[in-house]
mmCIF file of C-alpha atoms in Angstrom:
data_model
loop_
_atom_site.group_PDB
_atom_site.id
_atom_site.type_symbol
_atom_site.label_atom_id
_atom_site.label_comp_id
_atom_site.label_asym_id
_atom_site.label_seq_id
_atom_site.Cartn_x
_atom_site.Cartn_y
_atom_site.Cartn_z
ATOM 1 C CA UNK A 219 -33.960 -58.088 20.150
ATOM 2 C CA UNK A 220 -30.405 -58.913 21.129
ATOM 3 C CA UNK A 221 -28.600 -55.557 21.266
ATOM 4 C CA UNK A 222 -25.055 -55.458 19.938
ATOM 5 C CA UNK A 223 -22.743 -52.956 21.654
ATOM 6 C CA UNK A 224 -19.893 -51.192 19.921
ATOM 7 C CA UNK A 225 -17.705 -48.128 20.326
ATOM 8 C CA UNK A 226 -19.257 -45.039 18.813
ATOM 9 C CA UNK A 227 -17.772 -43.633 15.620
ATOM 10 C CA UNK A 228 -17.826 -40.099 14.211
ATOM 11 C CA UNK A 229 -20.709 -41.146 11.943
ATOM 12 C CA UNK A 230 -22.793 -41.690 15.115
ATOM 13 C CA UNK A 231 -22.481 -38.038 16.115
ATOM 14 C CA UNK A 232 -25.963 -36.987 15.055
ATOM 15 C CA UNK A 233 -27.602 -39.993 16.736
ATOM 16 C CA UNK A 234 -25.685 -39.286 19.957
ATOM 17 C CA UNK A 235 -26.476 -35.567 19.897
ATOM 18 C CA UNK A 236 -30.182 -36.229 19.359
ATOM 19 C CA UNK A 237 -30.118 -38.784 22.175
ATOM 20 C CA UNK A 238 -28.512 -36.248 24.500
ATOM 21 C CA UNK A 239 -31.096 -33.645 23.570
ATOM 22 C CA UNK A 240 -33.969 -36.085 24.077
ATOM 23 C CA UNK A 241 -32.592 -37.293 27.415
ATOM 24 C CA UNK A 242 -32.228 -33.732 28.739
ATOM 25 C CA UNK A 243 -35.768 -32.868 27.666
ATOM 26 C CA UNK A 244 -37.248 -36.087 29.029
ATOM 27 C CA UNK A 245 -35.445 -36.148 32.383
ATOM 28 C CA UNK A 246 -34.896 -32.455 33.192
ATOM 29 C CA UNK A 247 -37.370 -30.678 30.876
ATOM 30 C CA UNK A 248 -34.349 -28.822 29.522
ATOM 31 C CA UNK A 249 -33.778 -27.888 25.898
ATOM 32 C CA UNK A 250 -30.105 -28.034 25.003
ATOM 33 C CA UNK A 251 -28.464 -25.832 22.400
ATOM 34 C CA UNK A 252 -28.168 -28.212 19.408
ATOM 35 C CA UNK A 253 -24.955 -26.633 18.138
ATOM 36 C CA UNK A 254 -23.249 -26.865 21.532
ATOM 37 C CA UNK A 255 -24.345 -30.499 21.933
ATOM 38 C CA UNK A 256 -23.013 -31.436 18.489
ATOM 39 C CA UNK A 257 -19.674 -29.786 19.210
ATOM 40 C CA UNK A 258 -19.494 -31.531 22.578
ATOM 41 C CA UNK A 259 -20.274 -34.927 21.088
ATOM 42 C CA UNK A 260 -17.722 -34.361 18.325
ATOM 43 C CA UNK A 261 -15.104 -33.383 20.904
ATOM 44 C CA UNK A 262 -15.666 -36.600 22.852
ATOM 45 C CA UNK A 263 -15.642 -38.710 19.692
ATOM 46 C CA UNK A 264 -12.390 -37.050 18.663
ATOM 47 C CA UNK A 265 -10.586 -37.340 21.986
ATOM 48 C CA UNK A 266 -11.232 -40.173 24.439
ATOM 49 C CA UNK A 267 -9.738 -38.061 27.216
ATOM 50 C CA UNK A 268 -13.151 -36.339 27.259
ATOM 51 C CA UNK A 269 -15.098 -39.585 27.451
ATOM 52 C CA UNK A 270 -16.027 -42.665 25.503
ATOM 53 C CA UNK A 271 -19.375 -43.314 23.837
ATOM 54 C CA UNK A 272 -20.910 -46.718 23.201
ATOM 55 C CA UNK A 273 -23.806 -47.455 20.860
ATOM 56 C CA UNK A 274 -26.361 -50.260 21.100
ATOM 57 C CA UNK A 275 -27.654 -51.575 17.787
ATOM 58 C CA UNK A 276 -30.753 -53.635 17.115
ATOM 59 C CA UNK A 277 -30.763 -56.863 15.108
ATOM 60 C CA UNK A 278 -30.856 -54.863 11.864
ATOM 61 C CA UNK A 279 -27.813 -52.798 12.853
ATOM 62 C CA UNK A 280 -29.715 -49.593 13.620
ATOM 63 C CA UNK A 281 -28.640 -47.561 16.659
ATOM 64 C CA UNK A 282 -31.202 -47.759 19.466
ATOM 65 C CA UNK A 283 -29.263 -46.642 22.541
ATOM 66 C CA UNK A 284 -26.186 -44.910 23.847
ATOM 67 C CA UNK A 285 -24.016 -44.597 26.925
ATOM 68 C CA UNK A 286 -20.963 -42.488 27.652
ATOM 69 C CA UNK A 287 -18.303 -42.959 30.294
ATOM 70 C CA UNK A 288 -16.143 -40.207 31.706
ATOM 71 C CA UNK A 289 -13.221 -40.583 34.051
ATOM 72 C CA UNK A 290 -12.291 -39.644 37.597
ATOM 73 C CA UNK A 291 -8.863 -40.198 39.105
ATOM 74 C CA UNK A 292 -8.798 -41.389 42.719
ATOM 75 C CA UNK A 293 -5.632 -40.595 44.618
ATOM 76 C CA UNK A 294 -7.025 -42.564 47.578
ATOM 77 C CA UNK A 295 -7.163 -45.729 45.491
ATOM 78 C CA UNK A 296 -4.522 -44.930 42.882
ATOM 79 C CA UNK A 297 -6.837 -45.716 40.022
ATOM 80 C CA UNK A 298 -9.528 -44.461 37.717
ATOM 81 C CA UNK A 299 -13.288 -44.653 38.149
ATOM 82 C CA UNK A 300 -15.507 -44.688 35.096
ATOM 83 C CA UNK A 301 -18.725 -42.672 35.434
ATOM 84 C CA UNK A 302 -21.774 -43.540 33.357
ATOM 85 C CA UNK A 303 -23.363 -40.541 31.656
ATOM 86 C CA UNK A 304 -25.452 -39.560 28.639
ATOM 87 C CA UNK A 305 -27.564 -42.709 28.674
ATOM 88 C CA UNK A 306 -30.450 -42.795 26.232
ATOM 89 C CA UNK A 307 -32.542 -45.550 24.694
ATOM 90 C CA UNK A 308 -35.039 -44.820 21.947
ATOM 91 C CA UNK A 309 -38.604 -45.144 23.307
ATOM 92 C CA UNK A 310 -39.466 -47.948 20.851
ATOM 93 C CA UNK A 311 -36.473 -49.981 22.090
ATOM 94 C CA UNK A 312 -37.112 -49.672 25.827
ATOM 95 C CA UNK A 313 -37.780 -52.706 28.004
ATOM 96 C CA UNK A 314 -35.870 -54.878 25.528
ATOM 97 C CA UNK A 315 -32.554 -55.139 27.363
ATOM 98 C CA UNK A 316 -30.767 -52.248 25.645
ATOM 99 C CA UNK A 317 -29.584 -50.485 28.794
ATOM 100 C CA UNK A 318 -28.702 -53.830 30.396
ATOM 101 C CA UNK A 319 -26.543 -54.714 27.368
ATOM 102 C CA UNK A 320 -24.823 -51.316 27.446
ATOM 103 C CA UNK A 321 -24.218 -51.560 31.194
ATOM 104 C CA UNK A 322 -22.931 -55.138 31.037
ATOM 105 C CA UNK A 323 -20.565 -54.249 28.202
ATOM 106 C CA UNK A 324 -19.097 -51.280 30.069
ATOM 107 C CA UNK A 325 -18.950 -53.232 33.335
ATOM 108 C CA UNK A 326 -16.930 -55.976 31.619
ATOM 109 C CA UNK A 327 -14.571 -53.380 30.130
ATOM 110 C CA UNK A 328 -14.167 -51.761 33.529
ATOM 111 C CA UNK A 329 -13.173 -55.088 35.074
ATOM 112 C CA UNK A 330 -10.723 -55.941 32.293
ATOM 113 C CA UNK A 331 -9.004 -52.553 31.849
ATOM 114 C CA UNK A 332 -5.824 -52.142 33.931
ATOM 115 C CA UNK A 333 -5.951 -49.150 36.256
ATOM 116 C CA UNK A 334 -9.752 -48.906 36.254
ATOM 117 C CA UNK A 335 -10.974 -49.574 39.767
ATOM 118 C CA UNK A 336 -14.713 -49.090 39.533
ATOM 119 C CA UNK A 337 -17.825 -48.054 37.685
ATOM 120 C CA UNK A 338 -20.215 -45.430 39.001
ATOM 121 C CA UNK A 339 -23.561 -44.035 37.984
#
């Protein structure tokens, strides 16, 4: 598989919400409130000031992974850091370069976006 990375769209909301729920359960054994998650995802999709989601698609165009960046202003460096959050790759798509493709895409955007001074995880 060669994952294709794109900006998330409102139609991706359910995929992103389910990914967030699965990630929380898998990594922290925490069940999230589905309604709260869906509202949070919709808020981010509707206003990039909250964050920016990216979706990885497989060769058939199906979503298989996600990554969100949020922002932190640094007065020390007079610039913005992007923080990686809400990363999830479907189990069947793991070990196929999905996270690497998401990371590389966001890293390239970080380097090419004026005022962004770094990427953090």
